[in-house]
Coordinates of C-alpha atoms in Angstrom, one line a residue:
Chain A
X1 CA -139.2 -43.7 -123.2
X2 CA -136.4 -41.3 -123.8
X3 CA -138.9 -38.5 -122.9
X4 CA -140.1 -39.9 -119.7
X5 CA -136.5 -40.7 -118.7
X6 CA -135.3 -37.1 -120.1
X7 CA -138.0 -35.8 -118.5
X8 CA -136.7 -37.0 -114.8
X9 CA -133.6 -36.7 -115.3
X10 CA -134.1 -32.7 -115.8
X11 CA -136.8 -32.5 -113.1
X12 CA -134.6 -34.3 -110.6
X13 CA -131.6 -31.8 -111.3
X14 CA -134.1 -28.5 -111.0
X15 CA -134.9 -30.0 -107.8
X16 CA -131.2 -31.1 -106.0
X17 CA -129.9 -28.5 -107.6
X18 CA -132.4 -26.1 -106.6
X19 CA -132.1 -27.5 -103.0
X20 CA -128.0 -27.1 -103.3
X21 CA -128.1 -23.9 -103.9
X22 CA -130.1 -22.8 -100.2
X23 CA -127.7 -25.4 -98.3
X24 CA -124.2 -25.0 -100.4
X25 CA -121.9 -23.0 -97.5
X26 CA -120.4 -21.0 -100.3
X27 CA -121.9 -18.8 -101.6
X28 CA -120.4 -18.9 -105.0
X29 CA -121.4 -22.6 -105.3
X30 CA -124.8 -21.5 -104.3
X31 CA -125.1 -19.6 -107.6
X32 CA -123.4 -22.1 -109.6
X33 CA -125.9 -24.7 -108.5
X34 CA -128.4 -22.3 -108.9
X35 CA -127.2 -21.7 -112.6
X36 CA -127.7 -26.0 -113.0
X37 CA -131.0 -25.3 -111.7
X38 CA -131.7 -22.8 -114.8
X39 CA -130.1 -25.0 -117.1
X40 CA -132.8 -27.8 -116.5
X41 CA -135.9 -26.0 -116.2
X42 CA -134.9 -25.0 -119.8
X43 CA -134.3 -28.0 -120.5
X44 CA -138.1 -29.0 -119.4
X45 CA -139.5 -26.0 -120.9
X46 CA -138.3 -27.7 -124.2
X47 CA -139.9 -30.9 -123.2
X48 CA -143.0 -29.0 -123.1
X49 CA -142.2 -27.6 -127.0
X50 CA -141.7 -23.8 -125.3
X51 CA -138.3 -24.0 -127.1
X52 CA -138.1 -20.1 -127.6
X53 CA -138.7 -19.5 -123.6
X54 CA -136.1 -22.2 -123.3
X55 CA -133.5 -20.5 -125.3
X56 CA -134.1 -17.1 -123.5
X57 CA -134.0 -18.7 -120.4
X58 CA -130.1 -19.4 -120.9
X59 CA -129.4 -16.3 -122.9
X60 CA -131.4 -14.0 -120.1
X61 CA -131.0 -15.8 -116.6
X62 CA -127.8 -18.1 -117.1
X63 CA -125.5 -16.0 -120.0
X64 CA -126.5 -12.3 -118.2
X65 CA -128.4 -12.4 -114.8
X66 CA -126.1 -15.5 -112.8
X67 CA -123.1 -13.9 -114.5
X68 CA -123.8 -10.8 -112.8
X69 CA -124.4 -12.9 -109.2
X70 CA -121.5 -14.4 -110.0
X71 CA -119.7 -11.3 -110.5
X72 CA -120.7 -9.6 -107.1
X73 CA -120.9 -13.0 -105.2
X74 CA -117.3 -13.7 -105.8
X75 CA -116.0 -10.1 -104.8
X76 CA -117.8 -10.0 -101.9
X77 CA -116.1 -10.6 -98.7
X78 CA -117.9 -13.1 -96.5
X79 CA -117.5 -13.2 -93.3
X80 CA -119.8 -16.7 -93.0
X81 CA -120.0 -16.0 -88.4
X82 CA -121.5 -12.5 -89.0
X83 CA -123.6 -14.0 -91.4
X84 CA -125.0 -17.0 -89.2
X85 CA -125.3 -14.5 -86.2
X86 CA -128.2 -13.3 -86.9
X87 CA -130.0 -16.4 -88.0
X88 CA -132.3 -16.6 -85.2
X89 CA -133.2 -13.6 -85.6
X90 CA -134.6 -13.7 -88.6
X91 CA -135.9 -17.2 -88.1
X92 CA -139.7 -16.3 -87.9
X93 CA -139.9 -14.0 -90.8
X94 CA -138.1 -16.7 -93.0
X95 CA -140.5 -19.2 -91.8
X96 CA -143.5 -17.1 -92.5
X97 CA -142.4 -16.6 -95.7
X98 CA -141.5 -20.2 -96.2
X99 CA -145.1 -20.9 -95.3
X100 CA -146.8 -18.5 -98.1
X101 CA -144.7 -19.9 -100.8
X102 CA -145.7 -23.8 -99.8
X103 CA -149.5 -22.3 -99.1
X104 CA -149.2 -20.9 -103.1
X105 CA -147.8 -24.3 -104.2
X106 CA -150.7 -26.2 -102.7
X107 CA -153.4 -23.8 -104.1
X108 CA -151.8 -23.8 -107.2
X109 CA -151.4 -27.8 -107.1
X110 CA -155.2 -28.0 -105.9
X111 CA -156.6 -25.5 -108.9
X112 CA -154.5 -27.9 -111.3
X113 CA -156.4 -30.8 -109.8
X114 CA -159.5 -29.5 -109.9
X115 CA -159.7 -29.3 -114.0
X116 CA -158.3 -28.1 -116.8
X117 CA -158.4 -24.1 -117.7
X118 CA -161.0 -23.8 -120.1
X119 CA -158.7 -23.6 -123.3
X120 CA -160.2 -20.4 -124.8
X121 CA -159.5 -18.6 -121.9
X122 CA -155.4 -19.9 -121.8
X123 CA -153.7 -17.0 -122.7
X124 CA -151.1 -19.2 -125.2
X125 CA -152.5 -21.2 -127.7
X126 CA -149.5 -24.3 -127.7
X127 CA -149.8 -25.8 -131.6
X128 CA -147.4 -26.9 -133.3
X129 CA -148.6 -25.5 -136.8
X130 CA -146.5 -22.3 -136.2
X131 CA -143.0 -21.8 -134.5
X132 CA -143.3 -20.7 -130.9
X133 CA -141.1 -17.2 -131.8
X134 CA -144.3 -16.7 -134.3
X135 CA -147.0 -17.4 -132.2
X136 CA -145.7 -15.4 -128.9
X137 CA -145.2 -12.6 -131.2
X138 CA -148.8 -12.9 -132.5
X139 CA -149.7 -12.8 -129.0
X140 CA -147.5 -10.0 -127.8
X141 CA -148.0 -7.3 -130.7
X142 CA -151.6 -7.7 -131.2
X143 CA -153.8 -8.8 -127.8
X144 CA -151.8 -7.8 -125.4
X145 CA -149.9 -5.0 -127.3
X146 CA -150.6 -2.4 -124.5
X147 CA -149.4 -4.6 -121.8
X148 CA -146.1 -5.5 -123.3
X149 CA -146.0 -1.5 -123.9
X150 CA -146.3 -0.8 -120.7
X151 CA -143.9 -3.4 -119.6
X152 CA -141.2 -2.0 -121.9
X153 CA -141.7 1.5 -120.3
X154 CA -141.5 0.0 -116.4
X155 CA -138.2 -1.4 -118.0
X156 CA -137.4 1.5 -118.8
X157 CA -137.9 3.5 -115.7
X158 CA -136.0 1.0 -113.8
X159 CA -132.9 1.3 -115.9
X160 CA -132.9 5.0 -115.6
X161 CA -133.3 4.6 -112.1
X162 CA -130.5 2.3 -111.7
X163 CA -128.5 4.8 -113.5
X164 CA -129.6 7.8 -111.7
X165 CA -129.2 6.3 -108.1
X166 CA -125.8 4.5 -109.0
X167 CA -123.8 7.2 -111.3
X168 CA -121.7 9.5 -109.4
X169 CA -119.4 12.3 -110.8
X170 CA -116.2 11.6 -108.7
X171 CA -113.6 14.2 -108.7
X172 CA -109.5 13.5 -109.6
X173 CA -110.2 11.0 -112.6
X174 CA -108.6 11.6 -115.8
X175 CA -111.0 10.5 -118.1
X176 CA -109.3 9.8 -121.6
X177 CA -110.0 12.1 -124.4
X178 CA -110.0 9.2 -127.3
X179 CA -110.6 11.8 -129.9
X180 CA -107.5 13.7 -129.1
X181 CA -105.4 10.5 -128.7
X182 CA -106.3 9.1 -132.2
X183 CA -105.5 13.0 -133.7
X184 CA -101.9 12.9 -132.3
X185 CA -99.5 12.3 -134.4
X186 CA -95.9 11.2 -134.8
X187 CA -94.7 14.7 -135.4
X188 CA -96.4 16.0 -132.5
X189 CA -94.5 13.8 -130.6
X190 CA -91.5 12.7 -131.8
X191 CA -88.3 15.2 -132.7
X192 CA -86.0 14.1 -135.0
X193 CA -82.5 16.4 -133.9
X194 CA -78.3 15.9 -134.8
X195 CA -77.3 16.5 -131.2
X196 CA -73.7 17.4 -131.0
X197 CA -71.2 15.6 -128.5
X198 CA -70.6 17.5 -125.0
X199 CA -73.7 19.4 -124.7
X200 CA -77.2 19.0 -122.9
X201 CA -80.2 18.1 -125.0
X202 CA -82.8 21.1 -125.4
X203 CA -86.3 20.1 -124.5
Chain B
X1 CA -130.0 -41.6 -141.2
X2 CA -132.8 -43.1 -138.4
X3 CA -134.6 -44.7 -140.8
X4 CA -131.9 -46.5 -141.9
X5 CA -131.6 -48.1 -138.3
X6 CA -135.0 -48.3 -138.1
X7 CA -135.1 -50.7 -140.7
X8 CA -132.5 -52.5 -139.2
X9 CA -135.1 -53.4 -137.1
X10 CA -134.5 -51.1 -134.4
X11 CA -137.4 -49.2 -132.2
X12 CA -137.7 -45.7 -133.6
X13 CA -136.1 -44.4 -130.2
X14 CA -133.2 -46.4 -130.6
X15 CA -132.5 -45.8 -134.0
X16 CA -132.9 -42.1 -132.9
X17 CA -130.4 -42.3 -130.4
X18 CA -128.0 -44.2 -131.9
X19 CA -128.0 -41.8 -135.1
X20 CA -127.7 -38.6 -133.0
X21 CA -124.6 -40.3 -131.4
X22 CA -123.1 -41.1 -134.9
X23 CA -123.8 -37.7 -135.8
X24 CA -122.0 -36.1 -133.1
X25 CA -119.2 -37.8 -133.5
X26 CA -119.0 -37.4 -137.4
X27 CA -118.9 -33.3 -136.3
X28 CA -117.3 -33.2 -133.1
X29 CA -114.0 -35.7 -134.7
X30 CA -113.3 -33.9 -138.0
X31 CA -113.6 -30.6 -135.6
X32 CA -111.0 -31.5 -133.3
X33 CA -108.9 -32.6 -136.3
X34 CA -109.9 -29.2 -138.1
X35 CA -108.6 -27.3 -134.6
X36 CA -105.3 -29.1 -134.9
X37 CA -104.5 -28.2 -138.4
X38 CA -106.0 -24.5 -137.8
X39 CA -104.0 -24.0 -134.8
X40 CA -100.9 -24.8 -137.0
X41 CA -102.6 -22.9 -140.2
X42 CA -102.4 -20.3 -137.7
X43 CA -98.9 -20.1 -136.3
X44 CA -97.8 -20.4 -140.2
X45 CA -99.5 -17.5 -141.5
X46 CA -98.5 -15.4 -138.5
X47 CA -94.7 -16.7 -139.2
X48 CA -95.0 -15.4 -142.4
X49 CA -96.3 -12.0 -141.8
X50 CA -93.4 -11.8 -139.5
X51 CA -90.9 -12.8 -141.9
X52 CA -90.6 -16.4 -140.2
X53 CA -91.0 -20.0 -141.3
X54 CA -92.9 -21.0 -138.1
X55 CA -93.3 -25.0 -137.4
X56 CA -91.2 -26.5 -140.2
X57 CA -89.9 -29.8 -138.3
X58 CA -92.3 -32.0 -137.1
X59 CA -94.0 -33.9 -140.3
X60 CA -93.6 -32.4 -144.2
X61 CA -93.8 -28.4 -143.7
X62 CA -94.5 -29.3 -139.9
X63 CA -97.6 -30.2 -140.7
X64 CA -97.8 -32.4 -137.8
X65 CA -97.0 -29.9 -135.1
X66 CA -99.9 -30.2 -133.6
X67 CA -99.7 -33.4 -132.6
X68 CA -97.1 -33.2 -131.5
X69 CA -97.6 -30.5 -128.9
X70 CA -101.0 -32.6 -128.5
X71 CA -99.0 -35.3 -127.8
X72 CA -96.7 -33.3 -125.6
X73 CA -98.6 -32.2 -123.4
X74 CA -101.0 -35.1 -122.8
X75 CA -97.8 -36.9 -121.2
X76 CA -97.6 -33.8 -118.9
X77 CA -98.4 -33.8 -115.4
X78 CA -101.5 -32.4 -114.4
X79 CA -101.0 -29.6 -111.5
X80 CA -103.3 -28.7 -109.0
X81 CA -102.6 -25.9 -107.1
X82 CA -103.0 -26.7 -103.5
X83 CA -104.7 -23.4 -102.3
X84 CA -107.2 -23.7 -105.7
X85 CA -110.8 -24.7 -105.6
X86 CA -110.3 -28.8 -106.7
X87 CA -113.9 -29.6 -108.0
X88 CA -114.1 -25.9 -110.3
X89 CA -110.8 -26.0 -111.0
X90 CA -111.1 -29.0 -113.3
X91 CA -114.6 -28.3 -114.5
X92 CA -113.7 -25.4 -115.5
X93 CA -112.1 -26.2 -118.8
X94 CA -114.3 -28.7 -119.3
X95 CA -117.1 -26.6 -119.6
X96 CA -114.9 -24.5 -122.0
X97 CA -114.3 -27.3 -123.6
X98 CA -118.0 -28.8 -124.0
X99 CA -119.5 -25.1 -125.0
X100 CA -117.3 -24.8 -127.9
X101 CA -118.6 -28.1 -129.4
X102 CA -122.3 -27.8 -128.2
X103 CA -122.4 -24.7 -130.6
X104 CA -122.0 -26.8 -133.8
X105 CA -125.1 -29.0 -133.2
X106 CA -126.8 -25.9 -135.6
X107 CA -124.3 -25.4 -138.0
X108 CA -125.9 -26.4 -141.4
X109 CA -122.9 -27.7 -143.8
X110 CA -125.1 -28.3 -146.9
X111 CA -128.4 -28.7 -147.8
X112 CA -130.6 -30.9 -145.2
X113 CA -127.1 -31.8 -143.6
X114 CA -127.2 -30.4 -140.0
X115 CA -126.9 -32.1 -136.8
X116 CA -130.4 -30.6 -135.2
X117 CA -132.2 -28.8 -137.7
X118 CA -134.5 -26.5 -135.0
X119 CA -136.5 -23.3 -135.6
X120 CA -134.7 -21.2 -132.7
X121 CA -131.1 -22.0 -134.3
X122 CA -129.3 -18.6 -133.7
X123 CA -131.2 -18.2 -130.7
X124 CA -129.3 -21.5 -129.5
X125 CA -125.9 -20.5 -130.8
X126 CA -126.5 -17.2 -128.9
X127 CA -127.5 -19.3 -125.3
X128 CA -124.1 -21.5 -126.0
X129 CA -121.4 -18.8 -126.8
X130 CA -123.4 -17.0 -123.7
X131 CA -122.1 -20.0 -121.6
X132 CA -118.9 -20.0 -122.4
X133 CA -118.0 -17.1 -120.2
X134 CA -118.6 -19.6 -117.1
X135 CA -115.6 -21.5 -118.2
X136 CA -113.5 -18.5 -118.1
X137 CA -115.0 -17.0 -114.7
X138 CA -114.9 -20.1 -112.7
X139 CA -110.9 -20.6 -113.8
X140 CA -110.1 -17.4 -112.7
X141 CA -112.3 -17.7 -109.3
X142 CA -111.1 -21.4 -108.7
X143 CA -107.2 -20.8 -109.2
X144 CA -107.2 -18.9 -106.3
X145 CA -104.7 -16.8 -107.4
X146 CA -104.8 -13.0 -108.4
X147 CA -103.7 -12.6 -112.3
X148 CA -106.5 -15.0 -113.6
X149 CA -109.0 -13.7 -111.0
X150 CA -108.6 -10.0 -113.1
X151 CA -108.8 -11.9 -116.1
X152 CA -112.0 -13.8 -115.2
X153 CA -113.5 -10.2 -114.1
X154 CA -112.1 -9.1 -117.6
X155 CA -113.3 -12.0 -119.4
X156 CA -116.7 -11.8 -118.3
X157 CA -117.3 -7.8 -118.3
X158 CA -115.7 -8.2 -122.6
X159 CA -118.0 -10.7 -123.4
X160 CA -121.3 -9.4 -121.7
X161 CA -120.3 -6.4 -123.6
X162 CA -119.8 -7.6 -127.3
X163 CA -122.5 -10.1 -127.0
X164 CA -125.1 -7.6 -126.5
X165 CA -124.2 -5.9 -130.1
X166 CA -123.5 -9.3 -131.4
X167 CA -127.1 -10.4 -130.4
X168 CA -128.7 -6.7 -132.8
X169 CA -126.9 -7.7 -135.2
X170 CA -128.3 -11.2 -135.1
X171 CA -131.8 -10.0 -134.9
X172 CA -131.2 -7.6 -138.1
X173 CA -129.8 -10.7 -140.0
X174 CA -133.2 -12.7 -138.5
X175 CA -135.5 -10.1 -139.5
X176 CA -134.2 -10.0 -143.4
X177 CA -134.4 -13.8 -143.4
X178 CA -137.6 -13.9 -141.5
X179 CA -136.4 -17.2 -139.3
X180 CA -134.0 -18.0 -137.0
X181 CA -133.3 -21.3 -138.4
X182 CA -129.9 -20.8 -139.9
X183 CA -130.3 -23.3 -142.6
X184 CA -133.2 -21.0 -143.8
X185 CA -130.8 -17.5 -143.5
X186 CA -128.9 -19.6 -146.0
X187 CA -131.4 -20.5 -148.2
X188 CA -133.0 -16.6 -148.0
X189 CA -129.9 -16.0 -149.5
X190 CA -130.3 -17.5 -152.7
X191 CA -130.5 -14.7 -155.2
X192 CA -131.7 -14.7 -159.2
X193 CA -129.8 -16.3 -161.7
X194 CA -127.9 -18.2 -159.3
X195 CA -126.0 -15.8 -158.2
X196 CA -125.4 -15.6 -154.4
X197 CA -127.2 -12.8 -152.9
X198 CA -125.6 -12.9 -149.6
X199 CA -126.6 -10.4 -146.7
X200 CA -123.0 -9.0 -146.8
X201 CA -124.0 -7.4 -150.4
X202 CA -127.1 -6.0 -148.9
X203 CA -125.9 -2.1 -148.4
X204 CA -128.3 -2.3 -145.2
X205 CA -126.5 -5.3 -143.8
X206 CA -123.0 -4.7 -145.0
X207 CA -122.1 -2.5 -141.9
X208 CA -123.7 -5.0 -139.9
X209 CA -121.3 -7.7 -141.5
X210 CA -118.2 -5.7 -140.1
X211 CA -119.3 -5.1 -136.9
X212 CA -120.0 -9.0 -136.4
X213 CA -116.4 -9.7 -138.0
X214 CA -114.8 -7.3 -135.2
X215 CA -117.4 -8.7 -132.4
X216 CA -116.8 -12.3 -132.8
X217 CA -113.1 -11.4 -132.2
X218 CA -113.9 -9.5 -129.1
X219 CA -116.4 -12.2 -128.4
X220 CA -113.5 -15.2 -128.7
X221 CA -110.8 -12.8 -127.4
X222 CA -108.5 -13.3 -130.3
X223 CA -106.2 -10.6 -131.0
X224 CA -106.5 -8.0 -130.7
X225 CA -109.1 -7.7 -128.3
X226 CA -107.3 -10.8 -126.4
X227 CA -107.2 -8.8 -123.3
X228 CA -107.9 -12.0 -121.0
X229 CA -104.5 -13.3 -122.0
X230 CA -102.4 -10.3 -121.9
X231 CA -99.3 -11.7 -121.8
X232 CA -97.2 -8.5 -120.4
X233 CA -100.1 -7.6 -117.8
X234 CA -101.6 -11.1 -116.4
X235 CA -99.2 -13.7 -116.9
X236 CA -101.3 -16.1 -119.0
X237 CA -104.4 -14.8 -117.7
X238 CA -107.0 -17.3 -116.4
X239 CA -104.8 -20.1 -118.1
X240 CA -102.0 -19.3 -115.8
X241 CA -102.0 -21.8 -113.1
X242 CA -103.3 -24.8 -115.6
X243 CA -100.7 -27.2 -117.0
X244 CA -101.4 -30.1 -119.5
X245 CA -104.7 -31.6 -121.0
X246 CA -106.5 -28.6 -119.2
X247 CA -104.3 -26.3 -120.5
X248 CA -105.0 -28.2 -123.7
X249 CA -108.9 -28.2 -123.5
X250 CA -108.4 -24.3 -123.3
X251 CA -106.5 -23.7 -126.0
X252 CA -108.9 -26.8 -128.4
X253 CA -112.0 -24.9 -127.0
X254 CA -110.9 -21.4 -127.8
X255 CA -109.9 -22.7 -131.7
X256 CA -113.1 -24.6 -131.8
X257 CA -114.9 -21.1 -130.8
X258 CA -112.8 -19.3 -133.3
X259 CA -113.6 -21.4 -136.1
X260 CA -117.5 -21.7 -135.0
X261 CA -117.3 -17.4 -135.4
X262 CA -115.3 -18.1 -138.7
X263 CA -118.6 -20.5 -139.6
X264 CA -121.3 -17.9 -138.4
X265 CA -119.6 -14.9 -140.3
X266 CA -119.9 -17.0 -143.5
X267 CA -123.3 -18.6 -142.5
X268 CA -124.8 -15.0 -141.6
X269 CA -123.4 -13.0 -144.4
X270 CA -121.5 -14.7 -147.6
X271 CA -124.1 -17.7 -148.0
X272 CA -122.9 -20.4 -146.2
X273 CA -122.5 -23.2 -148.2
X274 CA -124.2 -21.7 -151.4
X275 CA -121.6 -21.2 -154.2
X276 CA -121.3 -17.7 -155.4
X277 CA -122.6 -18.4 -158.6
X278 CA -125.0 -21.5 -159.0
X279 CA -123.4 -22.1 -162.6
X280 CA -122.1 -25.7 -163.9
X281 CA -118.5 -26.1 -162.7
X282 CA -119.3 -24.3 -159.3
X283 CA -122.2 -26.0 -159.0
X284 CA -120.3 -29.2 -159.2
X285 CA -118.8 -28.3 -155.6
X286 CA -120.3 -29.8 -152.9
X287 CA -121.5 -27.2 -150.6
X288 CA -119.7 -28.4 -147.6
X289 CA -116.4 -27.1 -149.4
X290 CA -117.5 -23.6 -150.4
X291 CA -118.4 -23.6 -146.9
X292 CA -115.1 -24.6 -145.5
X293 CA -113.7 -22.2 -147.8
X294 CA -115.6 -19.0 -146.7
X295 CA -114.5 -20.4 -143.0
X296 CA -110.8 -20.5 -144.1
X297 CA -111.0 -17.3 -145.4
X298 CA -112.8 -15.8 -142.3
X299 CA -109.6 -17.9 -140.6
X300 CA -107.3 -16.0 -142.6
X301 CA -108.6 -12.4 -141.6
X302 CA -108.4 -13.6 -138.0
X303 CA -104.8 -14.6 -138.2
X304 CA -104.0 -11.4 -140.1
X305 CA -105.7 -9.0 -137.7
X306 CA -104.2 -11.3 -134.9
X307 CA -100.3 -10.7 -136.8
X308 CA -100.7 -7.1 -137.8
X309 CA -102.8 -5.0 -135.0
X310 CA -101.6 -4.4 -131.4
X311 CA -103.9 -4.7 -128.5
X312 CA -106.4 -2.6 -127.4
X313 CA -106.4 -1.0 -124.1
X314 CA -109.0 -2.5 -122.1
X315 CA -110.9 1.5 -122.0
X316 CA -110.7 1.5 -125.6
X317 CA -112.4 -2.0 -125.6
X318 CA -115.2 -1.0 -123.9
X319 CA -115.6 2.1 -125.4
X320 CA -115.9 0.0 -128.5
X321 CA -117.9 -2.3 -127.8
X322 CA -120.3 0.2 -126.2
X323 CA -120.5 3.4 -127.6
X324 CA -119.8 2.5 -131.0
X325 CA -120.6 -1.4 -132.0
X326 CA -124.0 -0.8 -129.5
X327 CA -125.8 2.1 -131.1
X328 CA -124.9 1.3 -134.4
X329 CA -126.2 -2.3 -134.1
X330 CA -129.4 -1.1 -132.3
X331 CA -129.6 2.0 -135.2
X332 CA -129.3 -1.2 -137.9
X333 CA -132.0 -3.0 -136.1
X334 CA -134.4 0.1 -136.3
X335 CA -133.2 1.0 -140.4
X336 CA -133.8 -2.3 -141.6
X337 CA -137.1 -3.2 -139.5
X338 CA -137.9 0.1 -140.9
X339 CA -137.3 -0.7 -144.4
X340 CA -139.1 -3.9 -144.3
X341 CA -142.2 -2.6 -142.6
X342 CA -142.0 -0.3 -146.0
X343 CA -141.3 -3.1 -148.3
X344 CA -142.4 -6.2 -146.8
X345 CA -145.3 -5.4 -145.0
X346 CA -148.4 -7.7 -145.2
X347 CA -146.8 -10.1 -147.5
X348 CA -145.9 -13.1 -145.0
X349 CA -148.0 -12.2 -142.1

């Protein structure tokens, strides 16, 4: 009972909230509702006893990735006419694409219809014998070892890209020299002198 | 406590339910008292390192101080700015609000006594504190106003920061205990004898232990790493243009977070609520007091940092946070997986 009702009560916030966040005018709200949207499929992911996907879910997509939309959505300026102008524009192309992802849904709801996966070929085995951390690391350092491998590396390559395209040298800054700060001293800076009446001070 | 209601004659579902919501209350009431008389604990021990008597008035030794201001500003009005964002503005603090209590579902407070005993524990606490930047951001975004829009941006670039070396020094801590369950960290840190063989005495964890003491202050923006609310730079920082009970829910949330830190650093690294020594007086002690007074304790070194060290520039923050706290957390994670691949290996999996 309280699963079932749990249940749609998560599945009907991934949905409004998922549809709030293409027709929200700003944008910020956009990624707020889109954060709500997060938030729930965790919460359904949990239903299903995934609670370790759950839990990265929030930590990855809601505590780093929408913090980071957040972040740029909010300093952006917006100027909402220039972005409607070219709506028709772009119509078709958002259509077409509109039209693969429902295509892939209906495939994708058709193969589920058809039957079951035959279990020994799913890739997770879903028991409840072991904790899920357990079994995806089973999983990820032993079968598919060289996949996650290579994963990590693409990772990697991305962030050094991101570096290399986004880090600049720019002239004119005075960077701070910490280690030279926390060496200073009170008697490098500070001058203790009996300074008679009537005459200038010597610096 | 649901099979109690269950044979009241309740359906298990019901019983379930209405337990959880007992059990929620029974944390989240004695929390909000605990914030009140920490808040004053607070403002007393900074008096005295500066040489003051701090709230002495209100109440024997002012002990009632807090309620008082409580009180105080409950009968204030509440003010909206006009040019503010309506909806976000009042969420906002809610949310703080909210995330600050979510965090002590986990929180075991003695044997078997935890709200939601669950295998991804720390895993949970790190998802809730991760949420709590929101509350911060959307204040700053939805006052419409420039000094807490900087501290939002601040807030949210200082915790992103401190919660990635918070989360390597997590997973060190996991991989001694071998769960994430933090009523099992505890009991992997049950040593011989009865004595306590907490992680902080493990030479390989120690370090770790400090740089979680000086990350959860970052993390809560206490002193003095309190940036957000730089007082001679942004006003009141995101709090500036809130007045009354959302005012309030700021300043119960950020105590509530300060003592769930307090509760972590003791949970992680002194034992939790194991005694130091198992022996017949201390093991007379219920374990919920030996945790309450590792959590005072952690309090106290809070307030005294808070009284005693000036703020950090924000470059000298960040520079902390990563190009010291970061490589020496992910260097930890490597030494001790390292050292249990040596030790360990082969005997649990």
């Amino acid at each position: 009972m309280i699963h079932v009702l749990a249940f749609y009560l998560f599945a009907a916030f991934v949905v409004a909230s998922g549809a709030l966040t293409i027709f929200a005018r700003n944008p910020v709200h956009s990624v707020l509702w889109l954060i709500l949207a997060f938030f729930n499929a965790a919460g359904l992911m949990l239903m299903l006893g995934a609670e370790f996907i759950a839990m990265l879910l929030v930590i990855v997509y809601v505590g780093a990735v929408a913090v980071l939309f957040l972040f740029v959505v909010m300093m952006l300026d917006i100027d909402f006419a220039e972005l409607r102008a070219g709506f028709v524009e772009y119509l078709p192309f958002g259509v077409l694409i509109g039209l693969i992802l429902l295509a892939e849904i209906v495939f994708g709801a058709a193969a589920w219809k058809a039957g079951p996966l035959q279990l020994a070929n799913r890739a997770a085995p879903i028991g409840h014998e072991a904790p899920n951390i357990e079994q995806i690391g089973t999983l990820l350092y032993t079968r598919y070892i060289f996949l996650f491998e290579a994963a990590g590396l693409v990772l990697l390559v991305a962030l050094i890209g991101a570096i290399v395209l986004t880090h600049r040298t720019r002239g004119g800054v005075r960077g701070q020299n910490i280690d030279k700060q926390n060496r200073r001293r009170p008697q490098d800076a500070v001058r203790n002198i009996n300074q008679p009446t009537g005459q200038g001070v010597e610096l | 406590m649901t099979s109690f209601f269950q044979s009241l004659g309740l359906p298990f579902e019901g019983a379930w339910l209405l337990s959880t919501i007992i059990g929620i209350l029974v944390i989240a009431l004695p929390l909000m008292l605990a914030v009140a008389m920490i808040i004053y604990a607070d403002r007393k021990i900074w008096a005295a390192m500066a040489l003051r008597r701090g709230p002495n008035v209100v109440g024997p030794f002012g002990l009632l101080q807090s309620f008082a201001d409580g009180l105080k500003v409950f009968l204030q009005e509440t003010i909206i700015p006009s040019a503010s964002n309506r909806v976000l503005f009042l969420i906002a603090p809610i949310i703080t609000f909210t995330v600050a209590l979510m965090a002590w579902a986990v929180i075991p407070f003695q044997v078997g006594v935890v709200l939601a005993d669950i295998n991804v524990g720390l895993l949970y606490i790190l998802a809730i504190s991760s949420l709590g930047v929101y509350g911060v951001i959307l204040a700053g975004w939805a006052s419409n106003s420039k000094y807490p829009f900087f501290s939002a941006i601040r807030a949210s670039a200082q915790m992103i920061s401190y919660e990635v070396s918070i989360g390597f020094v997590l997973i060190s801590v996991v991989l001694w205990a071998g769960s994430f369950n933090l009523s099992e960290i505890v009991a992997s840190q049950k040593g011989y004898y009865g004595f306590l063989n907490g992680n902080g005495f493990n030479p390989l964890l120690f370090p770790m232990s400090i740089v979680f003491l000086i990350s959860s202050m970052a993390e809560t923006a206490r002193a003095p790493f309190d940036l957000t609310e730089a007082e001679s730079e942004l006003v009141a920082g995101y709090q500036t243009e809130y007045s009354s009970m959302a005012f309030a829910l700021y300043w119960l949330g950020e105590y509530a977070n300060v003592i769930l830190m307090c509760a972590l650093n003791a949970i992680l690294f002194w034992g939790g609520y194991l005694p130091p020594f198992d022996w017949a007086p201390l093991y007379w002690v219920p374990g919920i007091i030996w945790l309450f007074a590792k959590i005072l304790f952690f309090f106290f070194v809070f307030s005294w940092v808070k009284a005693t060290v000036p703020r950090y520039r924000y470059d000298q923050l960040m520079r902390l946070g990563w190009k010291i706290f970061l490589p020496l957390s992910l260097a930890f994670v490597v030494i001790v997986s390292g050292f249990l691949m040596l030790t360990r290996y082969g005997a649990g999996a």
